[in-house]
mmCIF file of C-alpha atoms in Angstrom:
data_model
loop_
_atom_site.group_PDB
_atom_site.id
_atom_site.type_symbol
_atom_site.label_atom_id
_atom_site.label_comp_id
_atom_site.label_asym_id
_atom_site.label_seq_id
_atom_site.Cartn_x
_atom_site.Cartn_y
_atom_site.Cartn_z
ATOM 1 C CA ASP A 132 54.479 36.392 97.280
ATOM 2 C CA GLU A 133 53.261 33.949 99.935
ATOM 3 C CA ASP A 134 56.713 34.013 101.575
ATOM 4 C CA ARG A 135 56.494 37.828 101.836
ATOM 5 C CA ASN A 136 59.269 38.394 99.278
ATOM 6 C CA ILE A 137 58.944 41.605 97.287
ATOM 7 C CA ILE A 138 57.936 40.709 93.731
ATOM 8 C CA VAL A 139 57.331 44.237 92.440
ATOM 9 C CA GLU A 140 59.216 47.156 93.952
ATOM 10 C CA PRO A 141 56.832 49.875 95.230
ATOM 11 C CA GLN A 142 56.930 52.341 92.374
ATOM 12 C CA TYR A 143 53.337 52.656 91.180
ATOM 13 C CA GLU A 144 50.293 54.630 92.321
ATOM 14 C CA ASP A 145 48.288 51.395 92.480
ATOM 15 C CA ILE A 146 48.602 47.789 91.326
ATOM 16 C CA SER A 147 46.178 44.932 90.796
ATOM 17 C CA VAL A 148 47.164 41.270 90.834
ATOM 18 C CA GLU A 149 44.695 38.397 91.070
ATOM 19 C CA SER A 150 45.688 35.438 93.184
ATOM 20 C CA GLY A 151 45.962 31.984 91.713
ATOM 21 C CA LYS A 152 48.426 29.776 89.932
ATOM 22 C CA ASP A 153 49.915 30.694 86.564
ATOM 23 C CA ILE A 154 49.241 34.429 86.926
ATOM 24 C CA ASN A 155 51.669 36.073 84.519
ATOM 25 C CA PHE A 156 50.664 39.761 84.551
ATOM 26 C CA PHE A 157 49.886 42.623 86.879
ATOM 27 C CA ALA A 158 48.063 45.902 86.227
ATOM 28 C CA TYR A 159 49.643 49.123 87.402
ATOM 29 C CA LYS A 160 48.649 52.778 87.630
ATOM 30 C CA GLU A 161 51.102 55.479 86.685
ATOM 31 C CA ASN A 162 50.252 59.185 86.202
ATOM 32 C CA ASP A 163 46.528 58.359 86.636
ATOM 33 C CA LEU A 164 46.574 55.830 83.766
ATOM 34 C CA TRP A 165 46.534 52.024 83.885
ATOM 35 C CA GLY A 166 48.867 49.632 82.065
ATOM 36 C CA VAL A 167 49.963 45.978 82.260
ATOM 37 C CA LYS A 168 53.368 44.355 82.786
ATOM 38 C CA THR A 169 54.675 40.813 83.116
ATOM 39 C CA ILE A 170 55.388 39.654 86.657
ATOM 40 C CA ALA A 171 58.609 37.829 85.800
ATOM 41 C CA ASP A 172 60.581 40.717 84.288
ATOM 42 C CA GLU A 173 58.188 43.713 84.398
ATOM 43 C CA ARG A 174 58.115 43.867 80.592
ATOM 44 C CA VAL A 175 55.443 46.295 79.397
ATOM 45 C CA ILE A 176 52.495 44.510 77.767
ATOM 46 C CA LEU A 177 50.242 47.564 77.709
ATOM 47 C CA LYS A 178 51.615 51.067 78.159
ATOM 48 C CA PRO A 179 49.623 53.117 80.680
ATOM 49 C CA ASN A 180 46.853 54.558 78.527
ATOM 50 C CA LEU A 181 43.635 53.267 80.099
ATOM 51 C CA ARG A 182 41.731 55.716 82.294
ATOM 52 C CA HIS A 183 39.654 53.067 84.044
ATOM 53 C CA LYS A 184 40.766 50.534 86.663
ATOM 54 C CA VAL A 185 42.410 47.430 85.230
ATOM 55 C CA ARG A 186 42.482 43.965 86.806
ATOM 56 C CA ILE A 187 44.034 40.697 85.690
ATOM 57 C CA VAL A 188 41.707 37.672 85.700
ATOM 58 C CA ASN A 189 43.661 34.563 84.739
ATOM 59 C CA ASP A 190 45.472 35.847 81.671
ATOM 60 C CA PHE A 191 42.664 38.206 80.702
ATOM 61 C CA ILE A 192 43.186 41.943 81.045
ATOM 62 C CA LEU A 193 39.989 43.466 82.437
ATOM 63 C CA GLU A 194 39.118 47.160 82.108
ATOM 64 C CA GLU A 195 36.305 48.275 84.438
ATOM 65 C CA THR A 196 34.541 51.343 83.028
ATOM 66 C CA GLY A 197 31.513 51.359 85.331
ATOM 67 C CA ILE A 198 29.167 50.596 82.424
ATOM 68 C CA LYS A 199 30.894 47.436 81.269
ATOM 69 C CA GLU A 200 33.895 45.244 81.870
ATOM 70 C CA SER A 201 36.026 44.667 78.767
ATOM 71 C CA TYR A 202 38.268 41.591 78.604
ATOM 72 C CA TYR A 203 41.434 41.491 76.462
ATOM 73 C CA ASP A 204 44.005 38.759 75.924
ATOM 74 C CA GLU A 205 47.745 39.322 76.331
ATOM 75 C CA LYS A 206 47.933 40.512 72.692
ATOM 76 C CA LEU A 207 45.328 43.182 73.575
ATOM 77 C CA THR A 208 42.713 41.596 71.359
ATOM 78 C CA LYS A 209 39.292 42.241 72.859
ATOM 79 C CA GLN A 210 37.736 38.907 73.783
ATOM 80 C CA PHE A 211 34.376 40.025 75.166
ATOM 81 C CA ASP A 212 32.441 42.699 77.087
ATOM 82 C CA LEU A 213 30.261 42.091 80.120
ATOM 83 C CA TYR A 214 27.343 44.464 80.649
ATOM 84 C CA ASP A 215 25.348 44.658 83.894
ATOM 85 C CA MET A 216 27.408 41.878 85.453
ATOM 86 C CA SER A 217 30.785 41.451 87.084
ATOM 87 C CA ILE A 218 33.278 38.607 87.162
ATOM 88 C CA GLN A 219 33.793 37.240 90.687
ATOM 89 C CA SER A 220 36.367 34.463 90.322
ATOM 90 C CA ILE A 221 39.240 33.243 88.233
ATOM 91 C CA PHE A 222 38.347 30.857 85.421
ATOM 92 C CA SER A 223 38.356 27.351 86.839
ATOM 93 C CA GLU A 224 37.688 24.406 84.553
ATOM 94 C CA GLU A 225 36.904 26.903 81.757
ATOM 95 C CA LEU A 226 34.134 28.696 83.709
ATOM 96 C CA ALA A 227 34.093 31.780 85.940
ATOM 97 C CA VAL A 228 31.557 32.960 88.522
ATOM 98 C CA VAL A 229 29.751 36.200 87.593
ATOM 99 C CA SER A 230 27.276 38.285 89.578
ATOM 100 C CA LYS A 231 24.382 40.481 88.513
ATOM 101 C CA ASN A 232 22.126 42.804 90.489
ATOM 102 C CA ILE A 233 18.570 41.540 90.011
ATOM 103 C CA GLY A 234 15.859 43.315 91.990
ATOM 104 C CA ASN A 235 18.281 44.844 94.546
ATOM 105 C CA GLN A 236 19.807 41.426 95.175
ATOM 106 C CA TYR A 237 22.948 39.923 93.683
ATOM 107 C CA LYS A 238 22.516 36.618 91.877
ATOM 108 C CA TYR A 239 25.341 34.435 90.619
ATOM 109 C CA GLY A 240 25.891 32.399 87.470
ATOM 110 C CA TYR A 241 28.763 31.256 85.241
ATOM 111 C CA ILE A 242 30.365 32.353 81.965
ATOM 112 C CA ASP A 243 32.815 30.638 79.634
ATOM 113 C CA GLY A 244 36.088 32.079 78.281
ATOM 114 C CA LYS A 245 34.223 33.884 75.494
ATOM 115 C CA GLY A 246 31.878 35.694 77.868
ATOM 116 C CA ASN A 247 28.853 33.513 77.102
ATOM 117 C CA ILE A 248 26.461 32.852 79.966
ATOM 118 C CA VAL A 249 26.634 29.103 80.537
ATOM 119 C CA ILE A 250 24.646 28.871 83.781
ATOM 120 C CA ASP A 251 22.052 31.582 84.429
ATOM 121 C CA PHE A 252 21.904 33.959 87.399
ATOM 122 C CA LYS A 253 19.822 31.983 89.871
ATOM 123 C CA TYR A 254 22.105 31.373 92.819
ATOM 124 C CA ASP A 255 22.465 33.416 96.000
ATOM 125 C CA TYR A 256 26.132 32.430 96.099
ATOM 126 C CA ALA A 257 28.441 30.382 93.853
ATOM 127 C CA ASN A 258 31.940 28.927 94.080
ATOM 128 C CA PRO A 259 34.338 28.087 91.221
ATOM 129 C CA PHE A 260 34.265 24.602 89.719
ATOM 130 C CA ILE A 261 36.625 21.979 91.132
ATOM 131 C CA ALA A 262 36.681 18.388 89.835
ATOM 132 C CA GLY A 263 33.614 19.015 87.667
ATOM 133 C CA LYS A 264 31.359 20.424 90.378
ATOM 134 C CA ALA A 265 30.694 23.727 92.145
ATOM 135 C CA LYS A 266 29.077 24.455 95.479
ATOM 136 C CA VAL A 267 26.193 26.945 95.217
ATOM 137 C CA LYS A 268 23.541 28.414 97.492
ATOM 138 C CA GLN A 269 19.904 28.836 96.474
ATOM 139 C CA ASN A 270 17.006 29.679 98.800
ATOM 140 C CA SER A 271 19.177 29.132 101.918
ATOM 141 C CA GLU A 272 20.222 25.656 100.735
ATOM 142 C CA TYR A 273 23.766 24.666 99.735
ATOM 143 C CA PHE A 274 24.335 21.959 97.123
ATOM 144 C CA TYR A 275 26.619 21.021 94.212
ATOM 145 C CA ILE A 276 25.969 21.511 90.495
ATOM 146 C CA ASP A 277 27.671 20.188 87.356
ATOM 147 C CA LYS A 278 28.863 22.349 84.443
ATOM 148 C CA GLN A 279 25.393 22.330 82.900
ATOM 149 C CA GLY A 280 23.868 23.681 86.125
ATOM 150 C CA ARG A 281 22.228 20.397 87.055
ATOM 151 C CA ARG A 282 22.046 19.524 90.737
ATOM 152 C CA ILE A 283 24.379 16.723 91.826
ATOM 153 C CA ASN A 284 23.040 14.403 94.500
ATOM 154 C CA GLU A 285 25.724 13.461 96.990
#
């Protein structure tokens, strides 16, 4: 943790934990397979049976196959798949930053908790939403947008 206390004893080939508040799970690799446990008591949520890297994004379980990213809830119900794009932030104010390679250049947009594109891939860089606005970069200019992607004049 931030005080350098050991939260999970070193016993896995690899682990993946996203930073942020209210993170309840971590992904772990054991015998070349990925699974998921709770942070509090290391209770198994998903036995190691996934061949592809697993990450935790908020309370979503993300399996990265190379072709797509599949998102599951803690009950292992698939919530959505992302093709040709990758999640770049935790969900903040119900939206997450995603990136997509467009013409050998990464562009950024936003999705909701169901994987729907809410704000299209038009930014050179994008930050998570805080207090209803997000700082983005487009054509070398930084500015803020609202949750509909409209520019906010400050």
